[in-house]
PDB file of C-alpha atoms in Angstrom:
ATOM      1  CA  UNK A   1      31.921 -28.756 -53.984  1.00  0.00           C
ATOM      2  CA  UNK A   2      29.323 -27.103 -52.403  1.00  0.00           C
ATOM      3  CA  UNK A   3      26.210 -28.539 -51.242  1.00  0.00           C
ATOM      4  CA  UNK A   4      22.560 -26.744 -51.779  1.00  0.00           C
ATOM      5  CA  UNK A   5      21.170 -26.401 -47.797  1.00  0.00           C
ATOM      6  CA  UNK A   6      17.936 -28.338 -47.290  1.00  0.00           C
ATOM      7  CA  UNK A   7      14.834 -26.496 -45.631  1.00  0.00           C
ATOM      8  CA  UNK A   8      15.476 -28.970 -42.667  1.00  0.00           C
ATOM      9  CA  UNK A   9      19.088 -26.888 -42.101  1.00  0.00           C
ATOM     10  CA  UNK A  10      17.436 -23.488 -43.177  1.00  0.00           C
ATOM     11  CA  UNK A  11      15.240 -24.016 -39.951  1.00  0.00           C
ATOM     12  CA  UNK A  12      16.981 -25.079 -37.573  1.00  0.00           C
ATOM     13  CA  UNK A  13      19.724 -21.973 -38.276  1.00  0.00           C
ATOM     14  CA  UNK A  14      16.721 -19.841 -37.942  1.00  0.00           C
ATOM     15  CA  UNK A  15      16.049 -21.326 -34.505  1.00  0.00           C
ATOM     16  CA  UNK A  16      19.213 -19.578 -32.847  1.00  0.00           C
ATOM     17  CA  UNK A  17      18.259 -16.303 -34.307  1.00  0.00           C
ATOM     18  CA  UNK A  18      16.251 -14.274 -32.105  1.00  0.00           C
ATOM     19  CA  UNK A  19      12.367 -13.712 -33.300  1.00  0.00           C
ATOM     20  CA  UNK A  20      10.462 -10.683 -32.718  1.00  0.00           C
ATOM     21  CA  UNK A  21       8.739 -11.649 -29.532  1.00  0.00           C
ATOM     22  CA  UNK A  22      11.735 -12.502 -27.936  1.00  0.00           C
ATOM     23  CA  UNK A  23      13.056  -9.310 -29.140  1.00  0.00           C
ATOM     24  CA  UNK A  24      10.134  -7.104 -27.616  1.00  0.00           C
ATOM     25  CA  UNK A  25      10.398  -9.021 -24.349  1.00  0.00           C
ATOM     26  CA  UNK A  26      13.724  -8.472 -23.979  1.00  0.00           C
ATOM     27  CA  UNK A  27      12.927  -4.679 -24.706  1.00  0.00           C
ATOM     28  CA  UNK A  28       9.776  -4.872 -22.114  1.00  0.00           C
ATOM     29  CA  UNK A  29      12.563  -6.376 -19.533  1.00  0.00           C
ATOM     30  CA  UNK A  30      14.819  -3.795 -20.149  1.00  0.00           C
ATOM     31  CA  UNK A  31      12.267  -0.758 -19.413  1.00  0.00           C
ATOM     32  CA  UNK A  32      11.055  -2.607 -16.759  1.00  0.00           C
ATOM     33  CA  UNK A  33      14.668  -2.733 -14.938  1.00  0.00           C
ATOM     34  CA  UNK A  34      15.337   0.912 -15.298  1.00  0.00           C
ATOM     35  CA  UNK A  35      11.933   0.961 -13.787  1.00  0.00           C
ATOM     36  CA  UNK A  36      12.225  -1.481 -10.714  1.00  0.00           C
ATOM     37  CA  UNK A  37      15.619   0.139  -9.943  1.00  0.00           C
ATOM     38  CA  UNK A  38      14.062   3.868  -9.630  1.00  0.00           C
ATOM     39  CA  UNK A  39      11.382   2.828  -7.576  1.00  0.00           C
ATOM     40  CA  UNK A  40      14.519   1.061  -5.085  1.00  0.00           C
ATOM     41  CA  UNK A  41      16.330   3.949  -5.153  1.00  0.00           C
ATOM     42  CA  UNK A  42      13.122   6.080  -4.002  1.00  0.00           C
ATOM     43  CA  UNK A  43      12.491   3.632  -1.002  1.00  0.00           C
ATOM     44  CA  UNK A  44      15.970   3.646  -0.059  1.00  0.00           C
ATOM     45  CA  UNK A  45      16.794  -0.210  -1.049  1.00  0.00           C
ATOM     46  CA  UNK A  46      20.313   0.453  -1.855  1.00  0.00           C
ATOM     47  CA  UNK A  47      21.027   1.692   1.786  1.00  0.00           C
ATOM     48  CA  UNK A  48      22.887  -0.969   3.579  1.00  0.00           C
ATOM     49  CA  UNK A  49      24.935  -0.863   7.135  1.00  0.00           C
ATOM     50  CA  UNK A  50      28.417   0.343   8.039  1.00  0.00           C
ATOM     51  CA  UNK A  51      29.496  -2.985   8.551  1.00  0.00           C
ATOM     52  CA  UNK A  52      29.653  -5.727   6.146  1.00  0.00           C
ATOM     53  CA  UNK A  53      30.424  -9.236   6.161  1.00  0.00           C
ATOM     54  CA  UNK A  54      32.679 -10.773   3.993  1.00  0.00           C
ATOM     55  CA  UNK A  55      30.209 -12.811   2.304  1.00  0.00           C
ATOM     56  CA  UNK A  56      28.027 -10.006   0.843  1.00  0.00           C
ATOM     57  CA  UNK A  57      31.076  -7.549  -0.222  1.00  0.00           C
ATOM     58  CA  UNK A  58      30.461  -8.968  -3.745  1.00  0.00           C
ATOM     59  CA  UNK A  59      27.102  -7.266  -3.751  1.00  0.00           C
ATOM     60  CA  UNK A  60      28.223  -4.172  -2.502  1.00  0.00           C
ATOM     61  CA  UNK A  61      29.024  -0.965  -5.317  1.00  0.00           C
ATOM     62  CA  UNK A  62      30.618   1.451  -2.858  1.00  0.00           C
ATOM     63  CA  UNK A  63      31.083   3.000   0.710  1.00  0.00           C
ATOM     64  CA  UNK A  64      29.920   6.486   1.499  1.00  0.00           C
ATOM     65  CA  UNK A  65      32.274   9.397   3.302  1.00  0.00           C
ATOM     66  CA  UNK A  66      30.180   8.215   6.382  1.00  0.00           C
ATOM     67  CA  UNK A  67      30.723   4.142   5.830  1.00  0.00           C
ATOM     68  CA  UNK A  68      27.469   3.713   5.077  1.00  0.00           C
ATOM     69  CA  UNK A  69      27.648   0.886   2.296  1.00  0.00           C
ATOM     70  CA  UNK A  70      25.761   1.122  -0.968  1.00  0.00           C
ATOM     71  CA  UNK A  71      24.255  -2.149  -2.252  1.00  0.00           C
ATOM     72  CA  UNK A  72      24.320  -2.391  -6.226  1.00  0.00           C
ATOM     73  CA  UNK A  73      20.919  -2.306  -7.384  1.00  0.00           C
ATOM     74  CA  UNK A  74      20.673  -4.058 -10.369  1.00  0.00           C
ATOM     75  CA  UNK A  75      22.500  -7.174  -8.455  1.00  0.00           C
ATOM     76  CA  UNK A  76      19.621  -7.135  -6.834  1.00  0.00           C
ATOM     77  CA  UNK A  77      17.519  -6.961  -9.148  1.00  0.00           C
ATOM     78  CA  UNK A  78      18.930 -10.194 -10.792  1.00  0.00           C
ATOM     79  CA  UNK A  79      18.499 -11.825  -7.291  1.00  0.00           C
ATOM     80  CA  UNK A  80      14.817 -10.915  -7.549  1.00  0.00           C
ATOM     81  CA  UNK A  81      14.536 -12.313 -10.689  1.00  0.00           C
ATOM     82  CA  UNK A  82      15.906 -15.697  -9.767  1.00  0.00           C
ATOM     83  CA  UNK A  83      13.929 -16.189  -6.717  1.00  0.00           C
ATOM     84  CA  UNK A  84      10.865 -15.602  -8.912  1.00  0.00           C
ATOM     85  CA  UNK A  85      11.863 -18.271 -11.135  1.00  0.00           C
ATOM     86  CA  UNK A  86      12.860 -20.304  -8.167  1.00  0.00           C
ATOM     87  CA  UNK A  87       9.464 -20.112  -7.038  1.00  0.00           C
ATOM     88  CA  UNK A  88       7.625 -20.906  -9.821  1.00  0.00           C
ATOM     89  CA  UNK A  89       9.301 -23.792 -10.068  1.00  0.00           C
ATOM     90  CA  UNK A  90       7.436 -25.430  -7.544  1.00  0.00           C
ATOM     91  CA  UNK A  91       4.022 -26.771  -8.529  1.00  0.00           C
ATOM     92  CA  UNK A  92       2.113 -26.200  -5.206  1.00  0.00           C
ATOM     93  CA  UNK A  93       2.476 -22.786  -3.693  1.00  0.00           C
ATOM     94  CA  UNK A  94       1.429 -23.813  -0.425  1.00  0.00           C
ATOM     95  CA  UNK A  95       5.022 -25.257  -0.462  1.00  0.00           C
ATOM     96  CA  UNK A  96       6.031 -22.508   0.466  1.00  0.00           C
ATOM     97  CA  UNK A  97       6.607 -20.645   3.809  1.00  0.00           C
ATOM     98  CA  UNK A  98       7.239 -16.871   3.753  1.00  0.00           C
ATOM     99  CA  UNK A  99       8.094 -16.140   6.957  1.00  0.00           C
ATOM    100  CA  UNK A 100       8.860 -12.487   8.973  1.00  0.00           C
ATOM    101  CA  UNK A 101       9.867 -12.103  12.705  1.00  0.00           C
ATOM    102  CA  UNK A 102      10.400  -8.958  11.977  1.00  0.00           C
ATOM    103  CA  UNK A 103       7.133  -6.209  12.392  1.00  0.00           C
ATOM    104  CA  UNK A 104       8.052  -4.134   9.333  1.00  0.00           C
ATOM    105  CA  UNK A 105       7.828  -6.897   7.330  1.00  0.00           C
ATOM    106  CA  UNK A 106       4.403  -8.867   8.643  1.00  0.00           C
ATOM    107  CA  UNK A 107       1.903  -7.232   6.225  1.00  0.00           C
ATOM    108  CA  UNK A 108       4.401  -7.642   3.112  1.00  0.00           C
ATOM    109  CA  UNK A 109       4.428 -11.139   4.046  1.00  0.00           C
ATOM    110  CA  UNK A 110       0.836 -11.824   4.226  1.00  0.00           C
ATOM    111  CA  UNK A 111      -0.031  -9.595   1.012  1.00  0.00           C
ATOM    112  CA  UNK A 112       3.062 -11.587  -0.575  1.00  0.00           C
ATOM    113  CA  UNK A 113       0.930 -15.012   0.459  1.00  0.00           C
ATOM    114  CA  UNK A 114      -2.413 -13.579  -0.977  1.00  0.00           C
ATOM    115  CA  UNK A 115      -1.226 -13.022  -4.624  1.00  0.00           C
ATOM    116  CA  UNK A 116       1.134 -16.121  -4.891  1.00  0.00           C
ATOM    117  CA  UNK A 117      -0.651 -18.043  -2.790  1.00  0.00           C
ATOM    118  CA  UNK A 118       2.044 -19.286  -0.436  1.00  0.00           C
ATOM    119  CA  UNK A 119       2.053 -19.777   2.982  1.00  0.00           C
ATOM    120  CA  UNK A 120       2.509 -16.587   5.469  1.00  0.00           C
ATOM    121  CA  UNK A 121       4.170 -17.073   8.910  1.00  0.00           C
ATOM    122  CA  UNK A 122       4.248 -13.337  10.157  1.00  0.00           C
ATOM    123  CA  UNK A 123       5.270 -12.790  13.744  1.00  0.00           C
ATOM    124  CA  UNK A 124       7.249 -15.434  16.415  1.00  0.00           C
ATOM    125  CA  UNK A 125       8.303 -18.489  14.559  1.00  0.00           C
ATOM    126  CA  UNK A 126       6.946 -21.140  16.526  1.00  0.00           C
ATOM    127  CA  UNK A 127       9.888 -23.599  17.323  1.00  0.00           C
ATOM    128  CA  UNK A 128       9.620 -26.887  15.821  1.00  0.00           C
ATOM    129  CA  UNK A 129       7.794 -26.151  12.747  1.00  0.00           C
ATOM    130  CA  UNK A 130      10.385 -28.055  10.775  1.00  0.00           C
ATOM    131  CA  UNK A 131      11.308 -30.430  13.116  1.00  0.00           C
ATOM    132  CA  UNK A 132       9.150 -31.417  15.896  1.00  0.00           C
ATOM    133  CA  UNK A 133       6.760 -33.649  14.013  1.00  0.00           C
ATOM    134  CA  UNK A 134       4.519 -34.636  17.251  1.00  0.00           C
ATOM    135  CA  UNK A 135       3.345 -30.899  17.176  1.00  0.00           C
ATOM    136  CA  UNK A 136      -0.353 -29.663  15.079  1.00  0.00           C
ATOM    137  CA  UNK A 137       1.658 -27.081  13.206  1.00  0.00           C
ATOM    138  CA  UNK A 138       4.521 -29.354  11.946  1.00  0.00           C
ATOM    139  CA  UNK A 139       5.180 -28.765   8.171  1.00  0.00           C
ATOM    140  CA  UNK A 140       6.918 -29.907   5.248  1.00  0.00           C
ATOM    141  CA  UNK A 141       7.562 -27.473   2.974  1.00  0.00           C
ATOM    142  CA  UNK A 142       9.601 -27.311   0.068  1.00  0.00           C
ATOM    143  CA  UNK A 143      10.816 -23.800   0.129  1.00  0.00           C
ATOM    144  CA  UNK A 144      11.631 -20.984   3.219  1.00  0.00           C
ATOM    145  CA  UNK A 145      11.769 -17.062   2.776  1.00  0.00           C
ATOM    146  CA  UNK A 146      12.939 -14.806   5.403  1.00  0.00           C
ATOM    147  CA  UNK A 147      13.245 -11.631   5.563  1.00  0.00           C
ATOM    148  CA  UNK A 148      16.416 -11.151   7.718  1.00  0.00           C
ATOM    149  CA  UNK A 149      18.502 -14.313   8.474  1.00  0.00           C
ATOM    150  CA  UNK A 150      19.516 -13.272  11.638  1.00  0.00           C
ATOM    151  CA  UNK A 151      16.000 -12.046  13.006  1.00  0.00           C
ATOM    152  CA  UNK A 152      14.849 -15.794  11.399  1.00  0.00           C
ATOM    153  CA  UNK A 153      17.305 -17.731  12.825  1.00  0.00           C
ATOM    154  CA  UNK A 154      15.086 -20.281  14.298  1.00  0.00           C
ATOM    155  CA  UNK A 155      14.188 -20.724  11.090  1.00  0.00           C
ATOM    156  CA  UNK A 156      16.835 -20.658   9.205  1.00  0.00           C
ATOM    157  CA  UNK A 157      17.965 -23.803  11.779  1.00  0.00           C
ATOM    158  CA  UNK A 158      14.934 -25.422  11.349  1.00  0.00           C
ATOM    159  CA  UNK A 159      15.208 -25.643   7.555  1.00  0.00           C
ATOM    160  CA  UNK A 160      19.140 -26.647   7.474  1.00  0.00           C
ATOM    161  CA  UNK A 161      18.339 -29.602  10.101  1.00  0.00           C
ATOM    162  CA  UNK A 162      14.987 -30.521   7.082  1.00  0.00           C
ATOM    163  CA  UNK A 163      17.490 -30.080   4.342  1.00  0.00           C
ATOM    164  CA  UNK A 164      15.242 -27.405   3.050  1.00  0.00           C
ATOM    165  CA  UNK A 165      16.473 -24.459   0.300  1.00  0.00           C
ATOM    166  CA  UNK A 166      16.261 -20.880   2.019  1.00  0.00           C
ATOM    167  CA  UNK A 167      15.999 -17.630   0.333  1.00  0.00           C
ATOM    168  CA  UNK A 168      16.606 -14.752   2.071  1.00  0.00           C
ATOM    169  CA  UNK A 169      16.925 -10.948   1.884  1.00  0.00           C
ATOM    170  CA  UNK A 170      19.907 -10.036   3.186  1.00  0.00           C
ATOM    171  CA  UNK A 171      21.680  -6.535   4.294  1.00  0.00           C
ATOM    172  CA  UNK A 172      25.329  -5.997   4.063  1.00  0.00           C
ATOM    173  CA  UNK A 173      25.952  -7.092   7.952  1.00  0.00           C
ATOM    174  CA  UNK A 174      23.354 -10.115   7.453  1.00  0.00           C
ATOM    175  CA  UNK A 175      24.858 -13.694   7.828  1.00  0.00           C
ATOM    176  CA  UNK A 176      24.633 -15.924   5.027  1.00  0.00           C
ATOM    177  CA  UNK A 177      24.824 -19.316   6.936  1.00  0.00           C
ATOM    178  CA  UNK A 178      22.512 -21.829   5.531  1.00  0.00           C
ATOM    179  CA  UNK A 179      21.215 -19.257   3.074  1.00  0.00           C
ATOM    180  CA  UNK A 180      21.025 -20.455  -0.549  1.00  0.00           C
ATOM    181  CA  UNK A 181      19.545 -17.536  -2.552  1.00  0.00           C
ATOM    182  CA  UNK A 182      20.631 -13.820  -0.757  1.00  0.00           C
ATOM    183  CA  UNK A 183      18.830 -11.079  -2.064  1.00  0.00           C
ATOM    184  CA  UNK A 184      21.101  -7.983  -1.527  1.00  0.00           C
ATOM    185  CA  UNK A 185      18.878  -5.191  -0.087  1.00  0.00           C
ATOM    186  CA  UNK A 186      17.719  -3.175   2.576  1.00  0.00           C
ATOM    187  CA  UNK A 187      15.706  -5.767   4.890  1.00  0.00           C
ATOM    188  CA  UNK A 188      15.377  -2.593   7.925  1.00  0.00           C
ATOM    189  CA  UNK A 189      13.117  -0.005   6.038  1.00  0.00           C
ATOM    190  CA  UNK A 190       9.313  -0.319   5.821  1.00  0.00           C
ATOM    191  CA  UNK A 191       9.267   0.580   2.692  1.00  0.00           C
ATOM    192  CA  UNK A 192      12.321  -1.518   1.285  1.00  0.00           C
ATOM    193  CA  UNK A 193      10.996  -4.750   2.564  1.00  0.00           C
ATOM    194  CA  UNK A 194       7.600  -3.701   0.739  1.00  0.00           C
ATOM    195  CA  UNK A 195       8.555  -3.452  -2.469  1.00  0.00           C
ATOM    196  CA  UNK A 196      10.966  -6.255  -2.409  1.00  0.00           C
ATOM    197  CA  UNK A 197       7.896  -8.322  -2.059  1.00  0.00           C
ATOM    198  CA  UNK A 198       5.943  -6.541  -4.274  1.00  0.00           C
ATOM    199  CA  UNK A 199       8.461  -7.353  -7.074  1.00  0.00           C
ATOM    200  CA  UNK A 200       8.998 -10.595  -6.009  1.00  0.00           C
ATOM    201  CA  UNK A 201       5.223 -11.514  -6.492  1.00  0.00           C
ATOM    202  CA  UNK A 202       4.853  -9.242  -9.608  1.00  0.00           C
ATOM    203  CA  UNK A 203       7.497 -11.669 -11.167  1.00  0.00           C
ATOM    204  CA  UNK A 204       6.041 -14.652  -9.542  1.00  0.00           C
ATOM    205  CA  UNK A 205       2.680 -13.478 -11.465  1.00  0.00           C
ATOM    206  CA  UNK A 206       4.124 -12.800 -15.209  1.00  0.00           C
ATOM    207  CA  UNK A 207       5.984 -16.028 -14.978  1.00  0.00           C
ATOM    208  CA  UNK A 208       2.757 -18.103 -13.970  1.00  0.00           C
ATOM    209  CA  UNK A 209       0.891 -16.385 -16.550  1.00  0.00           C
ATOM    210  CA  UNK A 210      -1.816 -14.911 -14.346  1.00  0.00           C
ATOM    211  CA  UNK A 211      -0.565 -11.159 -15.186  1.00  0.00           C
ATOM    212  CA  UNK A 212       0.367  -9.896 -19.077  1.00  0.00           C
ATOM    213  CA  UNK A 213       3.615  -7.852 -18.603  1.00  0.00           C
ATOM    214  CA  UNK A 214       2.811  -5.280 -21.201  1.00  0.00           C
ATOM    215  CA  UNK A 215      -0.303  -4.250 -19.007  1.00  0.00           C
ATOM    216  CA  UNK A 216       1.208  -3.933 -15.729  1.00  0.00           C
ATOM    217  CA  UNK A 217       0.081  -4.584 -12.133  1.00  0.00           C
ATOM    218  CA  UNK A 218      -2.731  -2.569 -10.752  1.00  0.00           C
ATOM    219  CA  UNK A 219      -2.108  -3.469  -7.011  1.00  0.00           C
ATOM    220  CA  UNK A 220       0.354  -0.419  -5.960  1.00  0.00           C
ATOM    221  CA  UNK A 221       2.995  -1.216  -3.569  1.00  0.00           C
ATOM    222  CA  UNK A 222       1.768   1.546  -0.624  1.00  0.00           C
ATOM    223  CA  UNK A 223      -0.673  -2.010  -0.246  1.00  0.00           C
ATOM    224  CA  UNK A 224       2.358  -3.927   0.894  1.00  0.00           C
ATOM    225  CA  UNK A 225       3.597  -0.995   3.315  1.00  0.00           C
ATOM    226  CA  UNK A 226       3.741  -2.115   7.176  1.00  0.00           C
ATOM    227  CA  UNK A 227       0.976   1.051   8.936  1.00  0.00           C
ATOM    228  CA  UNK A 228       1.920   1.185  12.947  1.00  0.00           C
ATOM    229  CA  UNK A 229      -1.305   0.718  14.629  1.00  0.00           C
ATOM    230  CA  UNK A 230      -0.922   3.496  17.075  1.00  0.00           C
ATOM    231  CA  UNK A 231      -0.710   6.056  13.863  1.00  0.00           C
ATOM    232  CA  UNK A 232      -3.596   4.566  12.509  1.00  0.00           C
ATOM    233  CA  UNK A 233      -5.985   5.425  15.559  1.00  0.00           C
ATOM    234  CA  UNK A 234      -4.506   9.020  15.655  1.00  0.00           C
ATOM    235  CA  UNK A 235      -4.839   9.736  12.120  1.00  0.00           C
ATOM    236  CA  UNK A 236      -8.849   8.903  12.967  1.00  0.00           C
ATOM    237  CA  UNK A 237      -8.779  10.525  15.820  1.00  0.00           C
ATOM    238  CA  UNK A 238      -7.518  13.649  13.572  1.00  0.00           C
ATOM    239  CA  UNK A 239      -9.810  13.290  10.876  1.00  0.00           C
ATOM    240  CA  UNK A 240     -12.863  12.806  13.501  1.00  0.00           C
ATOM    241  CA  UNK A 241     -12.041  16.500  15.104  1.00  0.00           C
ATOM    242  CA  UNK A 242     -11.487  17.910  11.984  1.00  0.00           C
ATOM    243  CA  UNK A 243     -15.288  16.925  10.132  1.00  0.00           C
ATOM    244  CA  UNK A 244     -16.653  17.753  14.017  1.00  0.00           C
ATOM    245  CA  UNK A 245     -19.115  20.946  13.485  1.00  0.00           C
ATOM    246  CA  UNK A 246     -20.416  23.044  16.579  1.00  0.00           C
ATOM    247  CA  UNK A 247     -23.973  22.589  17.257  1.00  0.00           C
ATOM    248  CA  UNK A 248     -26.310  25.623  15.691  1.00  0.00           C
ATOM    249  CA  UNK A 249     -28.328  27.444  17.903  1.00  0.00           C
ATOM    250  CA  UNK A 250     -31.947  27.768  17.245  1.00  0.00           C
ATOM    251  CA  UNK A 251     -33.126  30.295  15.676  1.00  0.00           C
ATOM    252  CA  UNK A 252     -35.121  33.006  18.319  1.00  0.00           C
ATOM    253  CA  UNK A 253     -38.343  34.590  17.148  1.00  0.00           C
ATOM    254  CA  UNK A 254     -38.539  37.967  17.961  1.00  0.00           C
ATOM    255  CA  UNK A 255     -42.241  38.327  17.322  1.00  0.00           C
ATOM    256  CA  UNK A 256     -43.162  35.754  19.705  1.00  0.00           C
ATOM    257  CA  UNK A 257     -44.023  36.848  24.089  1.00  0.00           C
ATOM    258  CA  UNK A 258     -41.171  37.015  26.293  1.00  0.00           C
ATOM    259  CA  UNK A 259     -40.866  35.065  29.693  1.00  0.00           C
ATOM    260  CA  UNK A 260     -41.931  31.673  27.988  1.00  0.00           C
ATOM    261  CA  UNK A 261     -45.514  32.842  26.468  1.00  0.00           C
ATOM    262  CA  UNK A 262     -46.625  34.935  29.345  1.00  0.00           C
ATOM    263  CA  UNK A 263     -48.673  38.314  27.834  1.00  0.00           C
ATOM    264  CA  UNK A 264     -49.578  41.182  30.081  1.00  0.00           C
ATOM    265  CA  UNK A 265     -52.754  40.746  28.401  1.00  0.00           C
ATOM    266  CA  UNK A 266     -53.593  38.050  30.837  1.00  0.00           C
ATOM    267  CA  UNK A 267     -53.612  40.863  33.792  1.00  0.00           C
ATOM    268  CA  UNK A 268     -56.356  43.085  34.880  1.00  0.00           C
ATOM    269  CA  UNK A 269     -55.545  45.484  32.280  1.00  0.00           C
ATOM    270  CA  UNK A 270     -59.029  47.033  32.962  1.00  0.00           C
ATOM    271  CA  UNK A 271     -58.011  47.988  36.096  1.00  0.00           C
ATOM    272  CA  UNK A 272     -57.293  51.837  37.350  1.00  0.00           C
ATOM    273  CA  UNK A 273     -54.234  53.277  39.146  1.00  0.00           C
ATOM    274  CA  UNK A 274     -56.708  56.123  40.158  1.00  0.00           C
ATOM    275  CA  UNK A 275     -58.697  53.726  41.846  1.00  0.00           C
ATOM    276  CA  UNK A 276     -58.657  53.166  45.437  1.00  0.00           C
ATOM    277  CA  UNK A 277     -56.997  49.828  46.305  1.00  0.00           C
ATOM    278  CA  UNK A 278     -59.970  46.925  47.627  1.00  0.00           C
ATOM    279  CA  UNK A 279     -58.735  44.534  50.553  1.00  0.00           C
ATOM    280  CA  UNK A 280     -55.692  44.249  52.482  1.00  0.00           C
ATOM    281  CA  UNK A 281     -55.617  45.722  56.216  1.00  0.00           C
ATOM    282  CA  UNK A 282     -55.310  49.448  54.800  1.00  0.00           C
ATOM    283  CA  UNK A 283     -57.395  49.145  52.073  1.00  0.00           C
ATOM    284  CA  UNK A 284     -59.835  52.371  53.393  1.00  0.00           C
ATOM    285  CA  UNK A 285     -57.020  54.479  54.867  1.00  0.00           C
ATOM    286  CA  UNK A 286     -57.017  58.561  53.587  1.00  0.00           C
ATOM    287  CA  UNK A 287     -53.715  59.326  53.258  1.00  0.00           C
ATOM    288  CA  UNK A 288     -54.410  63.270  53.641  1.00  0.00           C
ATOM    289  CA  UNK A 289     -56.338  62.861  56.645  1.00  0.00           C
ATOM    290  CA  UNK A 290     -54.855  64.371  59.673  1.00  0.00           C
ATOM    291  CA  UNK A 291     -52.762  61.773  62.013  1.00  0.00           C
ATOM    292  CA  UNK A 292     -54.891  60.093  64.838  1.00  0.00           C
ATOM    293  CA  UNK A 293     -54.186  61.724  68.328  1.00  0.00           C
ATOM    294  CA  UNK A 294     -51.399  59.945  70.604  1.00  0.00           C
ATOM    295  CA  UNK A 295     -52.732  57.922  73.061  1.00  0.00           C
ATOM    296  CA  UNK A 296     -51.621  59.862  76.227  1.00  0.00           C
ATOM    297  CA  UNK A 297     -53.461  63.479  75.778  1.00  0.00           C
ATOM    298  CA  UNK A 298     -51.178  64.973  78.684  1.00  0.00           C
ATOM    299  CA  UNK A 299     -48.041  65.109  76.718  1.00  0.00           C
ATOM    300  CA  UNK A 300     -47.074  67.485  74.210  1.00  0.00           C
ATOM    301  CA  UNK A 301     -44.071  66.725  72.553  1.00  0.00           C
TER     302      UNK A 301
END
């Protein structure tokens, strides 16, 4: 015979049935893959290397004519999503060490640190950071990311001798040795190792709860972008000729003396040309007087 279902069994059937929230998050997720996997396929994230190690052929879609491997995006994608979890599940961010020997990645790294609050290591990794405990800057952390394992290998090291996880972005010819968590990307490219950051701390920040994912991020991802220095100082220099104006020239009065202020006025204008001239050695000479007779009176020329 049948038995009438209590309101106990009515509930917890209901539990395993997806609610509406769920349901519009898992919509939200959706539109924000499609998203995430445009914006990698703008800044070339799916480029990988002609060779490929035997590890990371699992994350690989295809090989161009030219045998240039393609990385499959929304693997990576899924990576990304795991490290964020992987992240957050670690109470104190100052746990963990994002580190970046390599220059394209140095101000992704420390923009990565400022919004998660982790702890940025861009530039030489200083050996013994793991391991030499006698040294100021020894530290225990409880998570590593890289950016390339073998540009981090120090690192890497380091954290296998602490027994410490590592996650890592990792191209197709990238070694996976004492890597736990390889994100499959493009770790060469400016602007692939930007927004794999970026979306890594976007993530970090809905999970937390700091950020509502139906509003977005404000903070674009040209923030994350590596700028060269030298480039830099040349755009300025640029923009400094280009607002430089030429000097105007006064403008001359036409009205006013020439010479500085001096006037003719100042001059004896009451003076006469008709006038015989006063002083000087000549002054009383008669020019239509008759010449003086030569001294000797015997010659005639």
């Amino acid at each position: 015979f049948w038995l009438k279902p209590s309101a106990s069994d009515f509930v917890a059937a209901c539990e395993f049935l997806p609610t509406a929230n769920a349901r519009k998050r898992r919509t939200s997720m959706a539109v924000t893959k499609e998203e995430d996997v445009q914006m990698m396929l703008v800044c070339k994230t799916h480029l990988g290397t002609r060779n490929c190690d035997y590890r990371m052929k699992r994350y690989v879609f295809r090989r161009t004519v030219d045998g240039i491997h393609i990385i499959h995006l929304g693997k990576t994608w899924e990576k990304i999503m795991v490290a964020a979890r992987v992240i957050c599940a670690i109470e104190n961010p100052s746990d963990i060490i994002v580190a970046s020997q390599r220059p394209y990645g140095s101000r992704a790294v420390l923009k990565f640190s400022q919004y998660t609050g982790a702890l940025a290591m861009a530039g030489r990794w200083m050996p013994g950071t793991l391991t030499n405990q006698i040294t100021t800057k020894y530290l225990e952390p409880r998570l590593l990311i890289v950016t390339d394992p073998r540009t981090d290998a120090q690192a890497l090291k380091e954290a296998s001798y602490a027994n410490i996880p590592v996650l890592a972005l990792c191209d197709t010819d990238s070694p996976l040795e004492n890597v736990d968590i390889a994100i499959p990307a493009n770790n060469k490219g400016k602007e692939s190792i930007a927004l794999l950051y970026w979306l890594l701390a976007r993530e970090v920040q809905y999970l937390r709860g700091t950020l509502n994912r139906a509003a977005g991020w404000e903070v674009m991802v040209d923030s994350f972008f590596w700028r060269d220095p030298e480039e830099l100082e040349q755009r300025d220099e640029e923009n400094q000729a280009s607002e430089w104006v030429a000097p105007q020239k006064p403008a001359e009065d036409w009205n006013a003396p020439a010479g500085g202020g001096d006037t003719w006025e100042g001059t004896t204008g009451d003076a006469s040309w008709d006038a015989p001239a006063t002083g000087g050695a000549g002054a009383g000479d008669d020019w239509s007087a008759p010449a003086a007779a030569p001294a000797a009176e015997g010659q005639n020329w």
